[in-house]
């Protein structure tokens, strides 16, 4: 079950959610998806979004919030111990790597540097295109309930 849900996002509304057909149509207007996405009802406040493509899953999850019918739908990565009344502690954040030697501004090096502490997802455009030699920037996943490191050094 865990593997089946690895590309599932929970969408949470603070008030009673809009009708599911409205959520589905607005989602299609707001988000460009090449693969398929199944959107279903979890309860009166939560929906689930099942993706078939990992890149699209990440692109939507990184948004963190989507506005539908004047309501914010907060996006959370599905976890095995999901409880609809609790916020999940996993969040994507940007990590800056100032003064990283320019020759190390590649996915291979950056992934190796940050993987021991956090889960890396992607480099920002300036790092990918190597247009900012003073610093690299990478998006990672962190657990907000665990103590965070101030530095990788």
PDB file of C-alpha atoms in Angstrom, residues 44-123:
ATOM      1  CA  UNK A  44     -15.739  16.695   3.825  1.00  0.00           C
ATOM      2  CA  UNK A  45     -12.458  18.608   4.140  1.00  0.00           C
ATOM      3  CA  UNK A  46      -9.894  16.434   2.332  1.00  0.00           C
ATOM      4  CA  UNK A  47      -9.351  15.071  -1.152  1.00  0.00           C
ATOM      5  CA  UNK A  48      -6.595  12.876  -2.538  1.00  0.00           C
ATOM      6  CA  UNK A  49      -4.679  13.408  -5.743  1.00  0.00           C
ATOM      7  CA  UNK A  50      -3.067  10.284  -7.240  1.00  0.00           C
ATOM      8  CA  UNK A  51      -0.420  10.947  -9.887  1.00  0.00           C
ATOM      9  CA  UNK A  52       1.179   8.584 -12.387  1.00  0.00           C
ATOM     10  CA  UNK A  53       4.213  10.798 -13.008  1.00  0.00           C
ATOM     11  CA  UNK A  54       6.806  11.664 -10.345  1.00  0.00           C
ATOM     12  CA  UNK A  55       7.792  14.999 -11.909  1.00  0.00           C
ATOM     13  CA  UNK A  56       4.181  16.164 -11.987  1.00  0.00           C
ATOM     14  CA  UNK A  57       3.662  14.948  -8.416  1.00  0.00           C
ATOM     15  CA  UNK A  58       6.645  17.066  -7.291  1.00  0.00           C
ATOM     16  CA  UNK A  59       5.560  20.107  -9.313  1.00  0.00           C
ATOM     17  CA  UNK A  60       2.129  20.099  -7.653  1.00  0.00           C
ATOM     18  CA  UNK A  61       3.416  19.279  -4.148  1.00  0.00           C
ATOM     19  CA  UNK A  62       5.963  22.097  -4.361  1.00  0.00           C
ATOM     20  CA  UNK A  63       3.109  24.566  -4.890  1.00  0.00           C
ATOM     21  CA  UNK A  64       2.026  23.821  -1.286  1.00  0.00           C
ATOM     22  CA  UNK A  65      -1.358  25.513  -1.843  1.00  0.00           C
ATOM     23  CA  UNK A  66      -3.864  25.866  -4.704  1.00  0.00           C
ATOM     24  CA  UNK A  67      -6.848  28.200  -4.600  1.00  0.00           C
ATOM     25  CA  UNK A  68     -10.142  26.642  -5.704  1.00  0.00           C
ATOM     26  CA  UNK A  69     -13.464  28.485  -5.527  1.00  0.00           C
ATOM     27  CA  UNK A  70     -12.001  31.105  -3.208  1.00  0.00           C
ATOM     28  CA  UNK A  71     -10.699  28.482  -0.773  1.00  0.00           C
ATOM     29  CA  UNK A  72      -7.144  27.418  -0.229  1.00  0.00           C
ATOM     30  CA  UNK A  73      -6.429  23.744  -0.683  1.00  0.00           C
ATOM     31  CA  UNK A  74      -3.286  22.952   1.329  1.00  0.00           C
ATOM     32  CA  UNK A  75      -1.213  20.193  -0.238  1.00  0.00           C
ATOM     33  CA  UNK A  76       0.473  17.530   1.852  1.00  0.00           C
ATOM     34  CA  UNK A  77       2.406  14.479   0.815  1.00  0.00           C
ATOM     35  CA  UNK A  78       0.488  11.339   1.792  1.00  0.00           C
ATOM     36  CA  UNK A  79       2.014   9.347   4.619  1.00  0.00           C
ATOM     37  CA  UNK A  80       1.099   5.974   6.064  1.00  0.00           C
ATOM     38  CA  UNK A  81      -0.005   7.518   9.372  1.00  0.00           C
ATOM     39  CA  UNK A  82      -2.136  10.253   7.739  1.00  0.00           C
ATOM     40  CA  UNK A  83      -4.758  11.646  10.102  1.00  0.00           C
ATOM     41  CA  UNK A  84      -7.124  14.189   8.539  1.00  0.00           C
ATOM     42  CA  UNK A  85      -7.211  16.333  11.679  1.00  0.00           C
ATOM     43  CA  UNK A  86      -3.412  16.755  11.827  1.00  0.00           C
ATOM     44  CA  UNK A  87      -0.987  18.633   9.600  1.00  0.00           C
ATOM     45  CA  UNK A  88       1.777  16.492   8.183  1.00  0.00           C
ATOM     46  CA  UNK A  89       5.299  17.558   9.138  1.00  0.00           C
ATOM     47  CA  UNK A  90       6.941  16.896   5.742  1.00  0.00           C
ATOM     48  CA  UNK A  91       7.634  20.001   3.655  1.00  0.00           C
ATOM     49  CA  UNK A  92       9.711  20.993   0.630  1.00  0.00           C
ATOM     50  CA  UNK A  93      12.186  23.832   1.258  1.00  0.00           C
ATOM     51  CA  UNK A  94      15.032  25.483  -0.628  1.00  0.00           C
ATOM     52  CA  UNK A  95      18.550  25.035   0.754  1.00  0.00           C
ATOM     53  CA  UNK A  96      21.302  27.475  -0.178  1.00  0.00           C
ATOM     54  CA  UNK A  97      24.865  26.306  -0.623  1.00  0.00           C
ATOM     55  CA  UNK A  98      26.878  29.534  -0.625  1.00  0.00           C
ATOM     56  CA  UNK A  99      30.476  29.479  -1.847  1.00  0.00           C
ATOM     57  CA  UNK A 100      30.100  25.948  -3.217  1.00  0.00           C
ATOM     58  CA  UNK A 101      32.897  25.609  -5.789  1.00  0.00           C
ATOM     59  CA  UNK A 102      31.522  26.293  -9.236  1.00  0.00           C
ATOM     60  CA  UNK A 103      32.639  22.934 -10.651  1.00  0.00           C
ATOM     61  CA  UNK A 104      30.365  21.266  -8.054  1.00  0.00           C
ATOM     62  CA  UNK A 105      27.176  22.900  -9.381  1.00  0.00           C
ATOM     63  CA  UNK A 106      25.986  19.587 -10.819  1.00  0.00           C
ATOM     64  CA  UNK A 107      23.244  17.246  -9.631  1.00  0.00           C
ATOM     65  CA  UNK A 108      25.793  14.497  -8.915  1.00  0.00           C
ATOM     66  CA  UNK A 109      27.776  16.658  -6.457  1.00  0.00           C
ATOM     67  CA  UNK A 110      24.854  18.478  -4.863  1.00  0.00           C
ATOM     68  CA  UNK A 111      22.895  15.272  -4.313  1.00  0.00           C
ATOM     69  CA  UNK A 112      25.929  13.693  -2.671  1.00  0.00           C
ATOM     70  CA  UNK A 113      26.423  16.727  -0.390  1.00  0.00           C
ATOM     71  CA  UNK A 114      22.854  17.007   0.925  1.00  0.00           C
ATOM     72  CA  UNK A 115      21.690  13.353   0.840  1.00  0.00           C
ATOM     73  CA  UNK A 116      23.294  12.521   4.168  1.00  0.00           C
ATOM     74  CA  UNK A 117      21.023  15.046   5.898  1.00  0.00           C
ATOM     75  CA  UNK A 118      17.883  15.508   3.750  1.00  0.00           C
ATOM     76  CA  UNK A 119      16.182  14.148   0.646  1.00  0.00           C
ATOM     77  CA  UNK A 120      17.093  16.282  -2.404  1.00  0.00           C
ATOM     78  CA  UNK A 121      14.592  16.854  -5.243  1.00  0.00           C
ATOM     79  CA  UNK A 122      15.869  19.410  -7.710  1.00  0.00           C
ATOM     80  CA  UNK A 123      18.243  22.290  -8.307  1.00  0.00           C
TER      81      UNK A 123
END
